Short mmCIF file of C-alpha atoms and ligand atoms in Angstrom, two decimals:
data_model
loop_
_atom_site.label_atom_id
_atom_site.label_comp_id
_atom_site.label_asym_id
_atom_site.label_seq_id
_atom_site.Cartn_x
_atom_site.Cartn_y
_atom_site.Cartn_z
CA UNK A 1 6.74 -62.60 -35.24
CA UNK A 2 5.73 -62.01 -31.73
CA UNK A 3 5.42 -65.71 -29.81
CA UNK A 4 3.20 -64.12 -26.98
CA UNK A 5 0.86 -61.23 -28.14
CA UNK A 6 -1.62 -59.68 -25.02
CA UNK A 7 -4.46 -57.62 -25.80
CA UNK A 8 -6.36 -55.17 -23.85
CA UNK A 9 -9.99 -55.82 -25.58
CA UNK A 10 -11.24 -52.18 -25.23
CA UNK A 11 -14.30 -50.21 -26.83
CA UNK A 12 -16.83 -52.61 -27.25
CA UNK A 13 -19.40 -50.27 -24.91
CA UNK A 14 -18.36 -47.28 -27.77
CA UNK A 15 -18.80 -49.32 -30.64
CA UNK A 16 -22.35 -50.29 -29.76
CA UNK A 17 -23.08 -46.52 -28.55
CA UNK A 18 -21.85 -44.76 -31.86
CA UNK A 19 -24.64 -47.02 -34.01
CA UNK A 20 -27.37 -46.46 -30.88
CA UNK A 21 -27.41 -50.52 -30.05
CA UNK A 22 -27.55 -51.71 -26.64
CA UNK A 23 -23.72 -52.01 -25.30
CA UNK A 24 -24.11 -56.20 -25.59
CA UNK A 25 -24.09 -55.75 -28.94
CA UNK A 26 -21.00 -54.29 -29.18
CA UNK A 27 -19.75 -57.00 -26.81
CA UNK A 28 -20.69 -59.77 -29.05
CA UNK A 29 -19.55 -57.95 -32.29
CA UNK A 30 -16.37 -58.05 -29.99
CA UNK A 31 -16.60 -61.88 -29.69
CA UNK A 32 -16.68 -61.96 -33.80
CA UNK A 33 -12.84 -60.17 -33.44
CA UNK A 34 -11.69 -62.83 -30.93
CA UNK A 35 -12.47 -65.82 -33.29
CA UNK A 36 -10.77 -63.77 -36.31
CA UNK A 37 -8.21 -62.85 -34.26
CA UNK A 38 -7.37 -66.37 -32.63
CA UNK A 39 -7.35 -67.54 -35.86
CA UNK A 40 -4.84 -65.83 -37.51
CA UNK A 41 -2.55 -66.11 -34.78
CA UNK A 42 -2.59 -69.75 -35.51
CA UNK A 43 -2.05 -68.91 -39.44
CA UNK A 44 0.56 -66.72 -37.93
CA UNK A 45 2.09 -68.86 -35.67
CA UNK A 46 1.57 -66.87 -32.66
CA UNK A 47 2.02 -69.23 -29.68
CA UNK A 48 0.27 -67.69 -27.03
CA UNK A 49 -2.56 -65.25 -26.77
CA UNK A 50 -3.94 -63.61 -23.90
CA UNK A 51 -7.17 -62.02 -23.85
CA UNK A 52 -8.19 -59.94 -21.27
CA UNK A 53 -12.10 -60.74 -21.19
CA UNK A 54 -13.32 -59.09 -17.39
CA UNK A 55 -11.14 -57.57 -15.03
CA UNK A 56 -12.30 -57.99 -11.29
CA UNK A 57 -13.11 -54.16 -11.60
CA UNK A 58 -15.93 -55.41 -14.12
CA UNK A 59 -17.67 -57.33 -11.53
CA UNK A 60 -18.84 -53.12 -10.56
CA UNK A 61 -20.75 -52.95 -14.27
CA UNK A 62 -24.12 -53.43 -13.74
CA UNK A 63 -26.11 -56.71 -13.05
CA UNK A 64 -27.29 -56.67 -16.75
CA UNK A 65 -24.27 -56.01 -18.57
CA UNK A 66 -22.31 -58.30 -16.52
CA UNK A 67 -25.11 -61.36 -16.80
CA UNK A 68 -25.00 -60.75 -20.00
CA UNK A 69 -20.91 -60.71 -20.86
CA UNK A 70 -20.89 -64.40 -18.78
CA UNK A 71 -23.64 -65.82 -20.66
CA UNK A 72 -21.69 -64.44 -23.90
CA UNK A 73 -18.68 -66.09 -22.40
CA UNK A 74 -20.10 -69.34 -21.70
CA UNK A 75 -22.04 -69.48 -25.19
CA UNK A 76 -18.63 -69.17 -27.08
CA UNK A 77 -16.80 -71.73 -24.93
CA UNK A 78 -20.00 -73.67 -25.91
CA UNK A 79 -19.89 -73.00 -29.68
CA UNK A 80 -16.19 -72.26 -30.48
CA UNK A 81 -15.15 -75.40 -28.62
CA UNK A 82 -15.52 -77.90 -31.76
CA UNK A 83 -13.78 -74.85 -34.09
CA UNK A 84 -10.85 -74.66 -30.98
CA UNK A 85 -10.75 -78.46 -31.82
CA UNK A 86 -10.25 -78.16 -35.22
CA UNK A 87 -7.73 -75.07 -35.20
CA UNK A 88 -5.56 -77.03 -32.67
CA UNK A 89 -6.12 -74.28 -30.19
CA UNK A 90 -5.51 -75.09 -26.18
CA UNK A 91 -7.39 -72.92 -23.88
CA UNK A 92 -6.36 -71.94 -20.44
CA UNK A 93 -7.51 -68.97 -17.96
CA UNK A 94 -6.15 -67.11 -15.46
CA UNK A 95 -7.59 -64.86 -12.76
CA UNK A 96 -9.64 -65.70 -9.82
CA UNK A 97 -12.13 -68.32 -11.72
CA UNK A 98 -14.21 -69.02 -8.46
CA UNK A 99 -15.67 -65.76 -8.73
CA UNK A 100 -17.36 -66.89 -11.83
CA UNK A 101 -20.91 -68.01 -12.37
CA UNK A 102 -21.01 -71.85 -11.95
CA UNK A 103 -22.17 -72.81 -15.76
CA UNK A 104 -19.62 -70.41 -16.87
CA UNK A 105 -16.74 -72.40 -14.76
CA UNK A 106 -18.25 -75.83 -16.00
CA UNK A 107 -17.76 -74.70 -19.40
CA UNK A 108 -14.20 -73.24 -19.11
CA UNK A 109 -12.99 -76.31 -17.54
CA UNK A 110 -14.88 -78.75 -19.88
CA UNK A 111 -13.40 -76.49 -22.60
CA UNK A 112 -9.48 -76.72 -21.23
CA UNK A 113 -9.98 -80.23 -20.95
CA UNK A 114 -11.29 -80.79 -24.15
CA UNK A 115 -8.12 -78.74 -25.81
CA UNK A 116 -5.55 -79.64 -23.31
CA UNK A 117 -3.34 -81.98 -25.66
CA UNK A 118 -3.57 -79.55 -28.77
CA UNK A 119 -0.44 -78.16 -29.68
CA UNK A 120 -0.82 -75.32 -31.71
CA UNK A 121 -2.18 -71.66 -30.00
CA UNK A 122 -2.46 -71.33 -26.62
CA UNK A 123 -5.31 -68.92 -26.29
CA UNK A 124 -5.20 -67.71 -22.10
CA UNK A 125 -8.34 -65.90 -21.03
CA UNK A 126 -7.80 -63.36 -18.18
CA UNK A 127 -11.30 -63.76 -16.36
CA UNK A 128 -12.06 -61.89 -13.40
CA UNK A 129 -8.70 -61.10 -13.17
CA UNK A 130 -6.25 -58.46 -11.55
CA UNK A 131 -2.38 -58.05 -11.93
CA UNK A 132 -2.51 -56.77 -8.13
CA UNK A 133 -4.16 -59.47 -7.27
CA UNK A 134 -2.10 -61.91 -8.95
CA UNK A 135 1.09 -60.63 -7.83
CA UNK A 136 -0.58 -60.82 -4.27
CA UNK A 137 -1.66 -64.03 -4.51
CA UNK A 138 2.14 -64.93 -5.54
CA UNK A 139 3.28 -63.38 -2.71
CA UNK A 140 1.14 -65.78 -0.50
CA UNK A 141 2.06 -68.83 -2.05
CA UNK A 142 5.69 -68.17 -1.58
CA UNK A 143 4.97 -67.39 2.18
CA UNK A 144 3.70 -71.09 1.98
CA UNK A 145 6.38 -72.45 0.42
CA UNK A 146 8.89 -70.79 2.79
CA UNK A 147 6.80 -72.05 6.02
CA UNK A 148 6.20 -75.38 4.68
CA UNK A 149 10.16 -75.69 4.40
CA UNK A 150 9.90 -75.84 0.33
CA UNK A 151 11.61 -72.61 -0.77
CA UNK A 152 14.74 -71.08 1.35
CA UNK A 153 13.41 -67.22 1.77
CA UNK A 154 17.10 -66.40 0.29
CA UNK A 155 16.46 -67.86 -2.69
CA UNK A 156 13.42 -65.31 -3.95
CA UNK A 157 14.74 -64.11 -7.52
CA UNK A 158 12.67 -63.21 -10.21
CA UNK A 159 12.64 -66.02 -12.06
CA UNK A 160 11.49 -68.01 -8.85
CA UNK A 161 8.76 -65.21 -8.58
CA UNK A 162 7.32 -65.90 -11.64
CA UNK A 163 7.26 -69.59 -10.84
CA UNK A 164 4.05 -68.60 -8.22
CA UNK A 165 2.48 -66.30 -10.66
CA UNK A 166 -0.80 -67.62 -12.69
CA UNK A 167 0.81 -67.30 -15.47
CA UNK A 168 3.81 -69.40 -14.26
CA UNK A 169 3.75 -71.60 -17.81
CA UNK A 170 3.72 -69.43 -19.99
CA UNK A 171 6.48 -67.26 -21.53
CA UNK A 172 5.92 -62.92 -20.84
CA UNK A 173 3.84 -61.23 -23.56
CA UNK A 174 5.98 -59.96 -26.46
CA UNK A 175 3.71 -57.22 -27.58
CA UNK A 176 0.88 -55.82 -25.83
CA UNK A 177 -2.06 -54.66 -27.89
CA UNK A 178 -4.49 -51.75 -26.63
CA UNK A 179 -7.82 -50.98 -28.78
CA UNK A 180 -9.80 -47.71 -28.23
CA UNK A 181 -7.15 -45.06 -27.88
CA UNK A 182 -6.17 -45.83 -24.15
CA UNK A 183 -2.99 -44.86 -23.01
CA UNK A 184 -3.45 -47.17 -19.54
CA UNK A 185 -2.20 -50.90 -18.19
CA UNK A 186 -5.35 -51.23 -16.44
CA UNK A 187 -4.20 -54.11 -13.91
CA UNK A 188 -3.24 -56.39 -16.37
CA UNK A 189 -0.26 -58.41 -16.28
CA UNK A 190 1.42 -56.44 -14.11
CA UNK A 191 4.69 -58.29 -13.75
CA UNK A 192 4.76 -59.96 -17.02
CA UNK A 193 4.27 -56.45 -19.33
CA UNK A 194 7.93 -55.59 -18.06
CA UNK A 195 9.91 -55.58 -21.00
CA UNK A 196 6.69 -56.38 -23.55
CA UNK A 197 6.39 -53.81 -26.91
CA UNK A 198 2.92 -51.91 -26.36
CA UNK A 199 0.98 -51.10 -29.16
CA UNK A 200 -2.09 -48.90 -28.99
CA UNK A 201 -4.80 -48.26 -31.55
CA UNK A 202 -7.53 -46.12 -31.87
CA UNK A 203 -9.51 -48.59 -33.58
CA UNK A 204 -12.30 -49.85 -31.10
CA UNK A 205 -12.24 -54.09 -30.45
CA UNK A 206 -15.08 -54.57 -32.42
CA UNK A 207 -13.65 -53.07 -35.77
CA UNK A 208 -10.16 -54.37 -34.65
CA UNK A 209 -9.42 -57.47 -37.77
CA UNK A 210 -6.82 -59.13 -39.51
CA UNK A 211 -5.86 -55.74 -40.91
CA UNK A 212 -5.27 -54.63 -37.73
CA UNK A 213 -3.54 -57.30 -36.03
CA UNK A 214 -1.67 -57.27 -38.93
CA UNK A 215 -0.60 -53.46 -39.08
CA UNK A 216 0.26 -54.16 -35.07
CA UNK A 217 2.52 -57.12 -35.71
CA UNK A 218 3.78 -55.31 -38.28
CA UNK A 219 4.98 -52.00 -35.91
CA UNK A 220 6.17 -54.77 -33.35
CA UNK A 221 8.72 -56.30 -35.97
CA UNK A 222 10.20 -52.75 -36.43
CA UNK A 223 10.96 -52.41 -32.43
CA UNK A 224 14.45 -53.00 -31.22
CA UNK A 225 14.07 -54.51 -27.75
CA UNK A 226 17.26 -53.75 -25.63
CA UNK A 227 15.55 -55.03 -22.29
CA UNK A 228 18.02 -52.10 -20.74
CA UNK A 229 20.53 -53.09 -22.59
CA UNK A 230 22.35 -51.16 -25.31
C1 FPP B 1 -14.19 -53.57 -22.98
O1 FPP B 1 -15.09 -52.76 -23.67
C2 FPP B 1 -14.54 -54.97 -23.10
C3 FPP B 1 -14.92 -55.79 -22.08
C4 FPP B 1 -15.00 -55.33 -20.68
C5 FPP B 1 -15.33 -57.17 -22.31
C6 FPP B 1 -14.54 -57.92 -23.33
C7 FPP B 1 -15.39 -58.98 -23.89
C8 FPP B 1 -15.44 -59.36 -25.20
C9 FPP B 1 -14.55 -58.85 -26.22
C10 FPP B 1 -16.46 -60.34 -25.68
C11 FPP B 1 -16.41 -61.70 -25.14
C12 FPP B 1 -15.08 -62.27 -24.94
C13 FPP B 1 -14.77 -63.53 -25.26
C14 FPP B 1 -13.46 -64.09 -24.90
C15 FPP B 1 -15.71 -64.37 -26.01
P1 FPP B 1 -15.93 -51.67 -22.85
O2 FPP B 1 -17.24 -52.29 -22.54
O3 FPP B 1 -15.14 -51.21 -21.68
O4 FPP B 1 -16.07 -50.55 -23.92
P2 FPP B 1 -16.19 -48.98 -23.64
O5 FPP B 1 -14.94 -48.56 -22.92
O6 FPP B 1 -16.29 -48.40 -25.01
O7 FPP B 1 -17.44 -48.77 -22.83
#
């Protein structure tokens, strides 16, 4: 079983085209696969998952479609958060959350608060959120440390790299998932996707269900991960 599992929400926009509905629709069909998704990784006993919701690239969509994705965003933190209660899920984000709408940053951190002493999945939501970016803004705050006389510039390592990364508390993804048929990182988790297993399915997000996260885990427990080793 995979402790960290990262997935690469893709197709939604297809989904909804392919049945002539609007491409929201296919968005919040998308939000019914997170929820059955999240919760099987806690039947599971995945420890971590990482969504990636909205890259910063997103934020080039158009007004509609991206009003629309944060006001789906903000109405699941709103309604999952007593069902994230209840599944002993704690929620954390990374990415640059400032860029967010206001509401939508009110909710997330209401929402992390709410969930911060559960103990079973860690759901992490990449929101407006860039692995160039992130590494970039790592980069910075280890130019801080080393000016502020914290961190001797010899020490740099990887592992004290990661330490300025967002996702600096949580373990590197052991599987990446990709839905849709993309054979792309697409700025995510740059870094962190090193040495992860990657997984991609045709299968569009919105049709992607416990059969399918189950047929991916299962592919991931036939890998033999070497990590350049023999
Ligand atoms: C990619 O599909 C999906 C997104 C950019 C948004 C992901 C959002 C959700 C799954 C719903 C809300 C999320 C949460 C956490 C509640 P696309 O629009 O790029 O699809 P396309 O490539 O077929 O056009």
């Amino acid at each position: 079983m995979p402790r960290h599992v990262a997935i690469i929400m893709d197709g939604n926009g297809r989904w909804a085209r392919e049945r002539g509905l609007p491409r929201i629709r296919g968005h919040e069909e998308g939000a019914e696969s997170v929820r059955t998704v999240l919760r099987t990784c806690g039947e599971w006993g995945v420890q971590y998952l990482t969504l990636y919701a909205f890259s910063t690239e997103n934020w080039k969509r158009p007004k509609t479609e991206v009003a629309a994705l944060m006001r789906l965003l903000e109405r699941f933190l709103r309604k999952e958060a007593p069902e994230l209660m209840e599944q002993n899920v704690r929620l954390q984000a990374i990415g640059r959350l400032t860029d967010l709408p206001e509401a939508c940053q009110k909710e997330l951190h209401r929402v992390i608060e709410l969930t911060a002493g559960n103990t079973g999945t860690t759901l992490i939501l990449a929101l407006s959120y860039s692995g160039r970016l992130e590494i970039i803004d790592a980069v910075r705050s280890l130019i801080q440390a080393v000016k502020a006389g914290h961190l001797d510039e010899a020490m740099i390592d990887p592992g004290v790299f990661s330490k300025h990364l967002y996702t600096r508390y949580y373990p590197d993804p052991d599987l990446l998932i990709r839905t849709s048929g993309e054979m792309r990182i697409s700025n995510f988790l740059l870094w962190q996707l090193s040495y992860t297993e990657i997984y991609v399915t045709k299968k569009l997000w919105p049709d992607f269900r416990k059969p399918e996260l189950l047929a991916a885990i299962e592919d991931y427990s036939t890998r033999q991960r070497r990590y350049g080793g023999l």
